[in-house]
PDB file of C-alpha atoms in Angstrom:
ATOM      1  CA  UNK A 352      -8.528  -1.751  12.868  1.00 58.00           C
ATOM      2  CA  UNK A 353     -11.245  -2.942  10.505  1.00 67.00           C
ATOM      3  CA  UNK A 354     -11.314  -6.361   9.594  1.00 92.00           C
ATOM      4  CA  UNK A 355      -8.632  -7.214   7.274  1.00 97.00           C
ATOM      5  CA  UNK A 356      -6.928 -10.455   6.223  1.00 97.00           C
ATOM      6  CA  UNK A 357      -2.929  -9.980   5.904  1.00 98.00           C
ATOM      7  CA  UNK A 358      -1.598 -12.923   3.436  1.00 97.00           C
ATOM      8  CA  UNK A 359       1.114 -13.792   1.251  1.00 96.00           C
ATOM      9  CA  UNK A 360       2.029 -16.643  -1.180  1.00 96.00           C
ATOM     10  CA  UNK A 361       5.055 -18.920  -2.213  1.00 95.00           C
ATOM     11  CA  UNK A 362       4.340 -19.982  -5.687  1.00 95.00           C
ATOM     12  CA  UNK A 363       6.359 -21.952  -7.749  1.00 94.00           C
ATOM     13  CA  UNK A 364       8.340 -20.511 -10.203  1.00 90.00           C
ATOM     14  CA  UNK A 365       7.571 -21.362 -14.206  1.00 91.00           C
ATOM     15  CA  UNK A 366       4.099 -23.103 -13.154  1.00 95.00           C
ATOM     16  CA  UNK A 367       2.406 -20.856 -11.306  1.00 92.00           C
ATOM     17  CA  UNK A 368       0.879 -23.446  -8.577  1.00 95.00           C
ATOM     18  CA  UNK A 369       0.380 -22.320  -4.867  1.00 96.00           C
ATOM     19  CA  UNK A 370       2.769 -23.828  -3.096  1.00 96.00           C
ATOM     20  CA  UNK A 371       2.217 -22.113   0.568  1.00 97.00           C
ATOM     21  CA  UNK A 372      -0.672 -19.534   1.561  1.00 98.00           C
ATOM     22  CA  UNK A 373       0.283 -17.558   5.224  1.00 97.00           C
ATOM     23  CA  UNK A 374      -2.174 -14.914   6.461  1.00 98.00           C
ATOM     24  CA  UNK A 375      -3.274 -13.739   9.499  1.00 97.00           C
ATOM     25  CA  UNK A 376      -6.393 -11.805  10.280  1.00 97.00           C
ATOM     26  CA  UNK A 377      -6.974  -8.676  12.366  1.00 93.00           C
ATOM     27  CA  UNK A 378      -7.872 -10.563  15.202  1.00 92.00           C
ATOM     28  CA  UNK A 379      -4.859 -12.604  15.408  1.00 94.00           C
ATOM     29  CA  UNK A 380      -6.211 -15.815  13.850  1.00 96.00           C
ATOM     30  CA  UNK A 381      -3.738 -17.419  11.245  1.00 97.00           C
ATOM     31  CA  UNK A 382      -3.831 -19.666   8.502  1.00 97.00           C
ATOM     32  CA  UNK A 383      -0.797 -21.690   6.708  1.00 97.00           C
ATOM     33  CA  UNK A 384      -1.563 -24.190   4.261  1.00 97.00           C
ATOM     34  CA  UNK A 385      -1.711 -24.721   0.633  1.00 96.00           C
ATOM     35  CA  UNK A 386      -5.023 -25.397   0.662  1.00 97.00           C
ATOM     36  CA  UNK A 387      -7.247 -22.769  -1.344  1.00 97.00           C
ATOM     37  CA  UNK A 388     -10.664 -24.422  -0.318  1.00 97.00           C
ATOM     38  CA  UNK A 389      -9.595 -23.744   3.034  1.00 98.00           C
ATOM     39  CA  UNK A 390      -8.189 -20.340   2.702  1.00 98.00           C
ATOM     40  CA  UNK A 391     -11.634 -19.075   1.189  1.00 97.00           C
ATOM     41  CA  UNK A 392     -12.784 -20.412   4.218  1.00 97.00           C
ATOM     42  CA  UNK A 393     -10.762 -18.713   6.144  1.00 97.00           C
ATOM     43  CA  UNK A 394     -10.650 -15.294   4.260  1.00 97.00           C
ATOM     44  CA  UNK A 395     -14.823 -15.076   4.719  1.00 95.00           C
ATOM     45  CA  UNK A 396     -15.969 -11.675   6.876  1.00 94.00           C
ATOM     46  CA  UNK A 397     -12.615 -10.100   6.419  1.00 96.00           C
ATOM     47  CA  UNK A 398     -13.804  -6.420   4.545  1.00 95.00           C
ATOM     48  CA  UNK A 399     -10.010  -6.103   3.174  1.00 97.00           C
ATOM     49  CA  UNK A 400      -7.438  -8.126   2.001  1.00 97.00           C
ATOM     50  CA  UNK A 401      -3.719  -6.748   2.659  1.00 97.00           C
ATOM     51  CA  UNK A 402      -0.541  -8.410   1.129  1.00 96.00           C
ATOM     52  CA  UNK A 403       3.458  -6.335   0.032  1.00 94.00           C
ATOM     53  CA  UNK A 404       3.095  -7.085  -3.324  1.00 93.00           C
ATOM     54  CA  UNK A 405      -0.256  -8.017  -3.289  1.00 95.00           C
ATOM     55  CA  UNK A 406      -1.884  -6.105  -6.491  1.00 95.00           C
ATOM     56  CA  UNK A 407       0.985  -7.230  -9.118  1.00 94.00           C
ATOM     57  CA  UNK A 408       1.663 -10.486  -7.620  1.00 94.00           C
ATOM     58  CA  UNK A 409      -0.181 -12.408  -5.030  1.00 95.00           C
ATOM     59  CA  UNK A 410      -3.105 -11.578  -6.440  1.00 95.00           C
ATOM     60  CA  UNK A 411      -2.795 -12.928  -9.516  1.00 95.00           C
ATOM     61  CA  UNK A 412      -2.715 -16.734  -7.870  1.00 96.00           C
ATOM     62  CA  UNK A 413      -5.107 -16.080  -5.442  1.00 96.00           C
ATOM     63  CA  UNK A 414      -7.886 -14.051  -7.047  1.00 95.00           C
ATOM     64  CA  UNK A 415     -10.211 -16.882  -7.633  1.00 95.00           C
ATOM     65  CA  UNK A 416     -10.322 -17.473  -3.732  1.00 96.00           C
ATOM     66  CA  UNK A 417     -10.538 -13.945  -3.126  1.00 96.00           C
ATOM     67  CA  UNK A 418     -14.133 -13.448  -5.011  1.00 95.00           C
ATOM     68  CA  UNK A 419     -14.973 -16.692  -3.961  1.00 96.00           C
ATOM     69  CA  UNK A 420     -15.065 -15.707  -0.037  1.00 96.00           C
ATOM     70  CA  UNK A 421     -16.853 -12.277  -0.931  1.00 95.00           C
ATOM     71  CA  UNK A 422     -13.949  -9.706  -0.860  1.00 93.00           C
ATOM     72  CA  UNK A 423     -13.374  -6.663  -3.579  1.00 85.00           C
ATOM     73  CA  UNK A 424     -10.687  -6.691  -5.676  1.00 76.00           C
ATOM     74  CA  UNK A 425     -11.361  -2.929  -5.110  1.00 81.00           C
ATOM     75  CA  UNK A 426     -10.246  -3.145  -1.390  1.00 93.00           C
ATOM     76  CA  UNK A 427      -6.911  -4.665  -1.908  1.00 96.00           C
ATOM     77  CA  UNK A 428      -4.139  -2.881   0.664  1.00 97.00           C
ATOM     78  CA  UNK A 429      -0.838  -2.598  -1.010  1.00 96.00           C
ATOM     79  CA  UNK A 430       2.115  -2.036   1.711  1.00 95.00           C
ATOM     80  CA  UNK A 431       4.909  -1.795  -1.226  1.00 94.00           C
ATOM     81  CA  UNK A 432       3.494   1.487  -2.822  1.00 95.00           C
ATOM     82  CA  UNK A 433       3.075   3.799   0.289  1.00 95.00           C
ATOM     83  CA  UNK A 434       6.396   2.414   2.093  1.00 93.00           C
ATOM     84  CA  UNK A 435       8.098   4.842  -0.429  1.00 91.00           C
ATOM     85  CA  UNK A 436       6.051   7.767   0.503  1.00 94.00           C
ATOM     86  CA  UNK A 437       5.422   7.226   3.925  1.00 94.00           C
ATOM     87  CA  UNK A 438       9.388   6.818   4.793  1.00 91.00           C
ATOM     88  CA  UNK A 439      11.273   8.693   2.012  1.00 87.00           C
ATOM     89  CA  UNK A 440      14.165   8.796   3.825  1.00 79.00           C
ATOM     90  CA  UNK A 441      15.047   5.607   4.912  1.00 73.00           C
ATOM     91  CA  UNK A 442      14.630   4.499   1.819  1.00 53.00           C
ATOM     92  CA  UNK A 443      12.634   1.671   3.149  1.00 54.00           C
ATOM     93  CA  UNK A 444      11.138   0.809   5.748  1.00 58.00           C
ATOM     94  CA  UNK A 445      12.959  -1.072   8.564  1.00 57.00           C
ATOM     95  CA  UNK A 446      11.293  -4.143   8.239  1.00 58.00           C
ATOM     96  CA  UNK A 447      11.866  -3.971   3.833  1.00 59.00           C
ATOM     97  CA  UNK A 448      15.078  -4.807   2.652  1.00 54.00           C
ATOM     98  CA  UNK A 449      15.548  -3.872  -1.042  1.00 51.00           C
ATOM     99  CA  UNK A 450      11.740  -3.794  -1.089  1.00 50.00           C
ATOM    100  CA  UNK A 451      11.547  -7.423  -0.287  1.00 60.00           C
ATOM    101  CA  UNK A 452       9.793  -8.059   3.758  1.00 57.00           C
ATOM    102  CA  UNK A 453      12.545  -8.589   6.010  1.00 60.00           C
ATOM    103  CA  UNK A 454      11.610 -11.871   8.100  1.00 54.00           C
ATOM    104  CA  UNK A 455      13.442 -14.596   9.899  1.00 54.00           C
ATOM    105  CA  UNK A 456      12.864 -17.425   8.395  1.00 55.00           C
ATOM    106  CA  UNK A 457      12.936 -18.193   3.868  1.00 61.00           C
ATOM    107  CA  UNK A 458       9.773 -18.923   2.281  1.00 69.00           C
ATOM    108  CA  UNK A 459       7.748 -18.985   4.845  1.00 88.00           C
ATOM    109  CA  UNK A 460       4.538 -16.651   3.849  1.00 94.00           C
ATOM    110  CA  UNK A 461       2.894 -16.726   7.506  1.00 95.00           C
ATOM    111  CA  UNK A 462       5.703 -14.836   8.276  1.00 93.00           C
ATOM    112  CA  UNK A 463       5.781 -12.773   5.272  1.00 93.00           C
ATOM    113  CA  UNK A 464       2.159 -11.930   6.162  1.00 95.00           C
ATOM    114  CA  UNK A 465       2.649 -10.858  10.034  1.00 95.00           C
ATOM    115  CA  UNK A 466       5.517  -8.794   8.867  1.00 93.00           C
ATOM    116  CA  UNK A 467       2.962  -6.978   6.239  1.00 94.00           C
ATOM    117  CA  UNK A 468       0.356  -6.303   9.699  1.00 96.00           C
ATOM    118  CA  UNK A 469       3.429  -4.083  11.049  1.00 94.00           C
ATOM    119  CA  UNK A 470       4.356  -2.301   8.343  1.00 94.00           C
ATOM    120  CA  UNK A 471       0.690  -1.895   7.572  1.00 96.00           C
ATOM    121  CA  UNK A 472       0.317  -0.447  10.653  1.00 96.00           C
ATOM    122  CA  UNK A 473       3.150   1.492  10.645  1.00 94.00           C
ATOM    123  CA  UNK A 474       1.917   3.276   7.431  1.00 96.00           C
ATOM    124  CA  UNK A 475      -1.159   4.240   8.929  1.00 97.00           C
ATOM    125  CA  UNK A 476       0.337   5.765  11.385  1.00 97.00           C
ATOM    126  CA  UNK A 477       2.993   7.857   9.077  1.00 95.00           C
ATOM    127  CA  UNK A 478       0.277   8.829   6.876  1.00 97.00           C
ATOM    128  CA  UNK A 479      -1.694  10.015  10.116  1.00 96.00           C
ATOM    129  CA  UNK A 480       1.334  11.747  10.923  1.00 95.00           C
ATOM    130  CA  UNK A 481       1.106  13.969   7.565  1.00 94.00           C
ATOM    131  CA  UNK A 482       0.460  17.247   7.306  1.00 92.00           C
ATOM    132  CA  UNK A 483      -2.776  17.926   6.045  1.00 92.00           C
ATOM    133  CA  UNK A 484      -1.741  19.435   3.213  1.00 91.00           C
ATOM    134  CA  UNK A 485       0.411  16.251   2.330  1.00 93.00           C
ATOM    135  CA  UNK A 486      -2.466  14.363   3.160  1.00 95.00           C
ATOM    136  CA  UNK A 487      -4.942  16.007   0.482  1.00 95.00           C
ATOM    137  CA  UNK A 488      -2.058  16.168  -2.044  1.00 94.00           C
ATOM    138  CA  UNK A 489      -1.447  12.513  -1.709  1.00 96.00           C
ATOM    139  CA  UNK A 490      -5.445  11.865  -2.082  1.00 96.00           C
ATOM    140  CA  UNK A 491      -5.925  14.048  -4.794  1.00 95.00           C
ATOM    141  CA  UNK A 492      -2.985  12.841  -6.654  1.00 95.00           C
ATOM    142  CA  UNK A 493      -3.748   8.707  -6.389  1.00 96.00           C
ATOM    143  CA  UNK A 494      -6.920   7.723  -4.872  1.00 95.00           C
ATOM    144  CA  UNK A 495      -8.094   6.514  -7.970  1.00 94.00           C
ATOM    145  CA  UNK A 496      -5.126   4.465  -8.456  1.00 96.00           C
ATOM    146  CA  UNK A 497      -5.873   1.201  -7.887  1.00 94.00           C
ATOM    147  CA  UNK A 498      -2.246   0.924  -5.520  1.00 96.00           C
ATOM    148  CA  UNK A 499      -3.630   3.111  -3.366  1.00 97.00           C
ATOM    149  CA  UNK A 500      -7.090   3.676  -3.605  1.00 96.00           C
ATOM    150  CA  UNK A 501      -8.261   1.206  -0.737  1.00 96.00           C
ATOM    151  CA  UNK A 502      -6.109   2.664   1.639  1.00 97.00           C
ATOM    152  CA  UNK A 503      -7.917   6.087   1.542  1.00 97.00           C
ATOM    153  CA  UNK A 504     -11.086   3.741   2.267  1.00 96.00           C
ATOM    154  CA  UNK A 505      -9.778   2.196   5.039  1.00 96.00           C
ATOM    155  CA  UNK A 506      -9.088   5.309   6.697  1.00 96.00           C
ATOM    156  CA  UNK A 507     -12.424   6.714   5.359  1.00 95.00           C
ATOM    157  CA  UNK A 508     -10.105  10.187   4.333  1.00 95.00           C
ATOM    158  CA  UNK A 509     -11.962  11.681   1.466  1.00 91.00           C
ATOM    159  CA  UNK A 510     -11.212  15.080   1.734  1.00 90.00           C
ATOM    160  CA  UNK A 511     -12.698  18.915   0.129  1.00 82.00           C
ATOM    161  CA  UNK A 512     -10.667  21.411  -0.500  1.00 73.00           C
ATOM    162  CA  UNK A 513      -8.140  22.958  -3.358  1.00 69.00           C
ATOM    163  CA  UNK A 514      -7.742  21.526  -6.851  1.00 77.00           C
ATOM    164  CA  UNK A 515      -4.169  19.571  -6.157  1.00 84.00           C
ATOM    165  CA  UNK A 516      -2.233  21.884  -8.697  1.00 87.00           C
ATOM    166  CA  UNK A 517      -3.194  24.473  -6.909  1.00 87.00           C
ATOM    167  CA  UNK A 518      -2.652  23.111  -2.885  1.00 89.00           C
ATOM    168  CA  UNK A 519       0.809  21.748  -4.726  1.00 90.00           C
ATOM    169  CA  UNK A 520       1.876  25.520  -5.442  1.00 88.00           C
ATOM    170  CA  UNK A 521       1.270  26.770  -2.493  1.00 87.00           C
ATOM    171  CA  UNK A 522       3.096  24.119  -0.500  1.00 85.00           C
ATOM    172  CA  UNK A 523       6.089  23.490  -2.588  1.00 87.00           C
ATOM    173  CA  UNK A 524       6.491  27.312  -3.223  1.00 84.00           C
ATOM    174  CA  UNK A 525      10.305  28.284  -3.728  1.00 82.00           C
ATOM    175  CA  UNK A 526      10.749  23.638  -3.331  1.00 84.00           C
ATOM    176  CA  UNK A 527       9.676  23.366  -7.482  1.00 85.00           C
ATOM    177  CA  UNK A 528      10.113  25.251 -10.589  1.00 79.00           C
ATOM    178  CA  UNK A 529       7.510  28.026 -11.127  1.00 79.00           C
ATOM    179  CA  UNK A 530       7.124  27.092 -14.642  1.00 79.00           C
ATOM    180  CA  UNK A 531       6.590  23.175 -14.092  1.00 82.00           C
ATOM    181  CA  UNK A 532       3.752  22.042 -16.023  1.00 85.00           C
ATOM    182  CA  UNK A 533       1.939  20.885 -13.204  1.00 85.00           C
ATOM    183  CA  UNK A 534      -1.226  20.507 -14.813  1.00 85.00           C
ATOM    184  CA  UNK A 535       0.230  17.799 -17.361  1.00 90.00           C
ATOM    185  CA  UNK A 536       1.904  16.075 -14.034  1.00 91.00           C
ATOM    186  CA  UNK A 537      -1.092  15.647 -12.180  1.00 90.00           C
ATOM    187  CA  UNK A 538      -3.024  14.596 -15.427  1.00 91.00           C
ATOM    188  CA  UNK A 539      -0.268  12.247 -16.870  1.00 94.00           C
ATOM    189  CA  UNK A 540       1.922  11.431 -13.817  1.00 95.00           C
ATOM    190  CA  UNK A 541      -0.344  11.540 -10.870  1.00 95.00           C
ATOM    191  CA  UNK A 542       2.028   8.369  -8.917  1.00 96.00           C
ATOM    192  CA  UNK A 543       5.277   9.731 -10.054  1.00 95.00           C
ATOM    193  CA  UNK A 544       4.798  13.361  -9.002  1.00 94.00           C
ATOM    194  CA  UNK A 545       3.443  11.838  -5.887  1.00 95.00           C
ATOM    195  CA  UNK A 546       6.660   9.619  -5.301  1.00 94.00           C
ATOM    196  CA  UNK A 547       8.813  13.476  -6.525  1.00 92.00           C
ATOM    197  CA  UNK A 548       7.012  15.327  -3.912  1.00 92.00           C
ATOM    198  CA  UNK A 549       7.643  12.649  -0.840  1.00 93.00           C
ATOM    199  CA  UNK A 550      11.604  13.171  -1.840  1.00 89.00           C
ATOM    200  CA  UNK A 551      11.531  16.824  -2.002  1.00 89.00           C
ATOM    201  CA  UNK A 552       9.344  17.125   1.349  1.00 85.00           C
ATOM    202  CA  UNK A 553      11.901  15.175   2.713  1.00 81.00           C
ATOM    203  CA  UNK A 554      14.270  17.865   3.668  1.00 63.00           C
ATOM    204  CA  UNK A 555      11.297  20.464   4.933  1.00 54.00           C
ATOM    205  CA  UNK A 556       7.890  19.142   6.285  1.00 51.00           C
ATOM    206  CA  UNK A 557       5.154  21.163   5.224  1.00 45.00           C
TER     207      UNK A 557
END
């Protein structure tokens, strides 16, 4: 696994302040503290940054310290956006609970974080698990989404082949409506046709 820095936040509510910063890196050192001076610190060499949540909310509090140790805000990992697609039928994954991480203990973002490195992991793995035709639908569909986009980085996937309209056709033949505008969809709705195809796939893997 490349070098990646799991972390979430408990921020207080109204103000915005950083209350509690838990993360733990792909080597299995940890950091808990509120201390932002030290969690740059700690955050320096890691060539991703991986949070649930992370993109709409953890990363609002924490950018600063994120440039500040060297990091992309163009390799952020996202776990809450692929848990949908990656286990459609659950509807979430065991370790989410009404999207929210399932841990043992309230407020307690170290936690939070380690529970982010499994499901992290476990994503990989479901996604490695695709059929290659999911696969390149999936790419073609939302790697420039900025939800997603890192994740097709970290598994260096950047794959040739059919225009997704056309690989969507062939795959969902008989599954979608011959007349769906799929043009406009991939244009217009690129994540929600992507989200619409994990459901229907659901019942017959390609």
């Amino acid at each position: 696994m490349n070098n990646i820095a799991f972390v979430d936040t408990e921020i207080q509510e109204g103000t915005g302040r950083i209350l509690d910063i838990g993360s733990i890196r792909t080597g299995g050192a940890v950091y808990h503290s509120s201390s932002v001076a030290d969690f740059i610190h700690f955050l320096q060499g890691a060539r991703y940054i991986c949070g649930h949540n992370l993109i709409h909310h953890d990363l609002k509090y924490i950018h600063d310290a994120v440039q500040a140790a060297g990091i992309s805000g163009n390799v952020c990992l996202d776990t809450l956006y692929w848990s949908p697609l990656l286990f459609p039928m659950r509807p979430y994954h065991a370790l989410l609970k009404d999207d929210k991480l399932q841990t043992e203990e309230l407020n307690n973002p170290l936690n939070d974080a380690i529970k982010a490195r499994e499901l992290f992991m476990d994503e990989v793995e479901a996604f490695r698990k695709l059929s290659p035709a999911m696969q390149h639908i999936y790419y073609f569909l939302l790697n420039r989404q900025k939800e997603f986009s890192a994740f097709f980085d970290y598994l260096e996937y950047q794959p040739e082949g059919s225009a997704p309209e056309t690989l969507i056709r062939e795959c969902f033949a008989a599954r979608i409506c011959e007349h769906a505008d799929l043009g406009r969809m991939v244009t217009e709705h690129p994540v929600e046709l992507a989200y619409a195809l994990a459901m229907i796939n659901t019942r017959s893997r390609i």
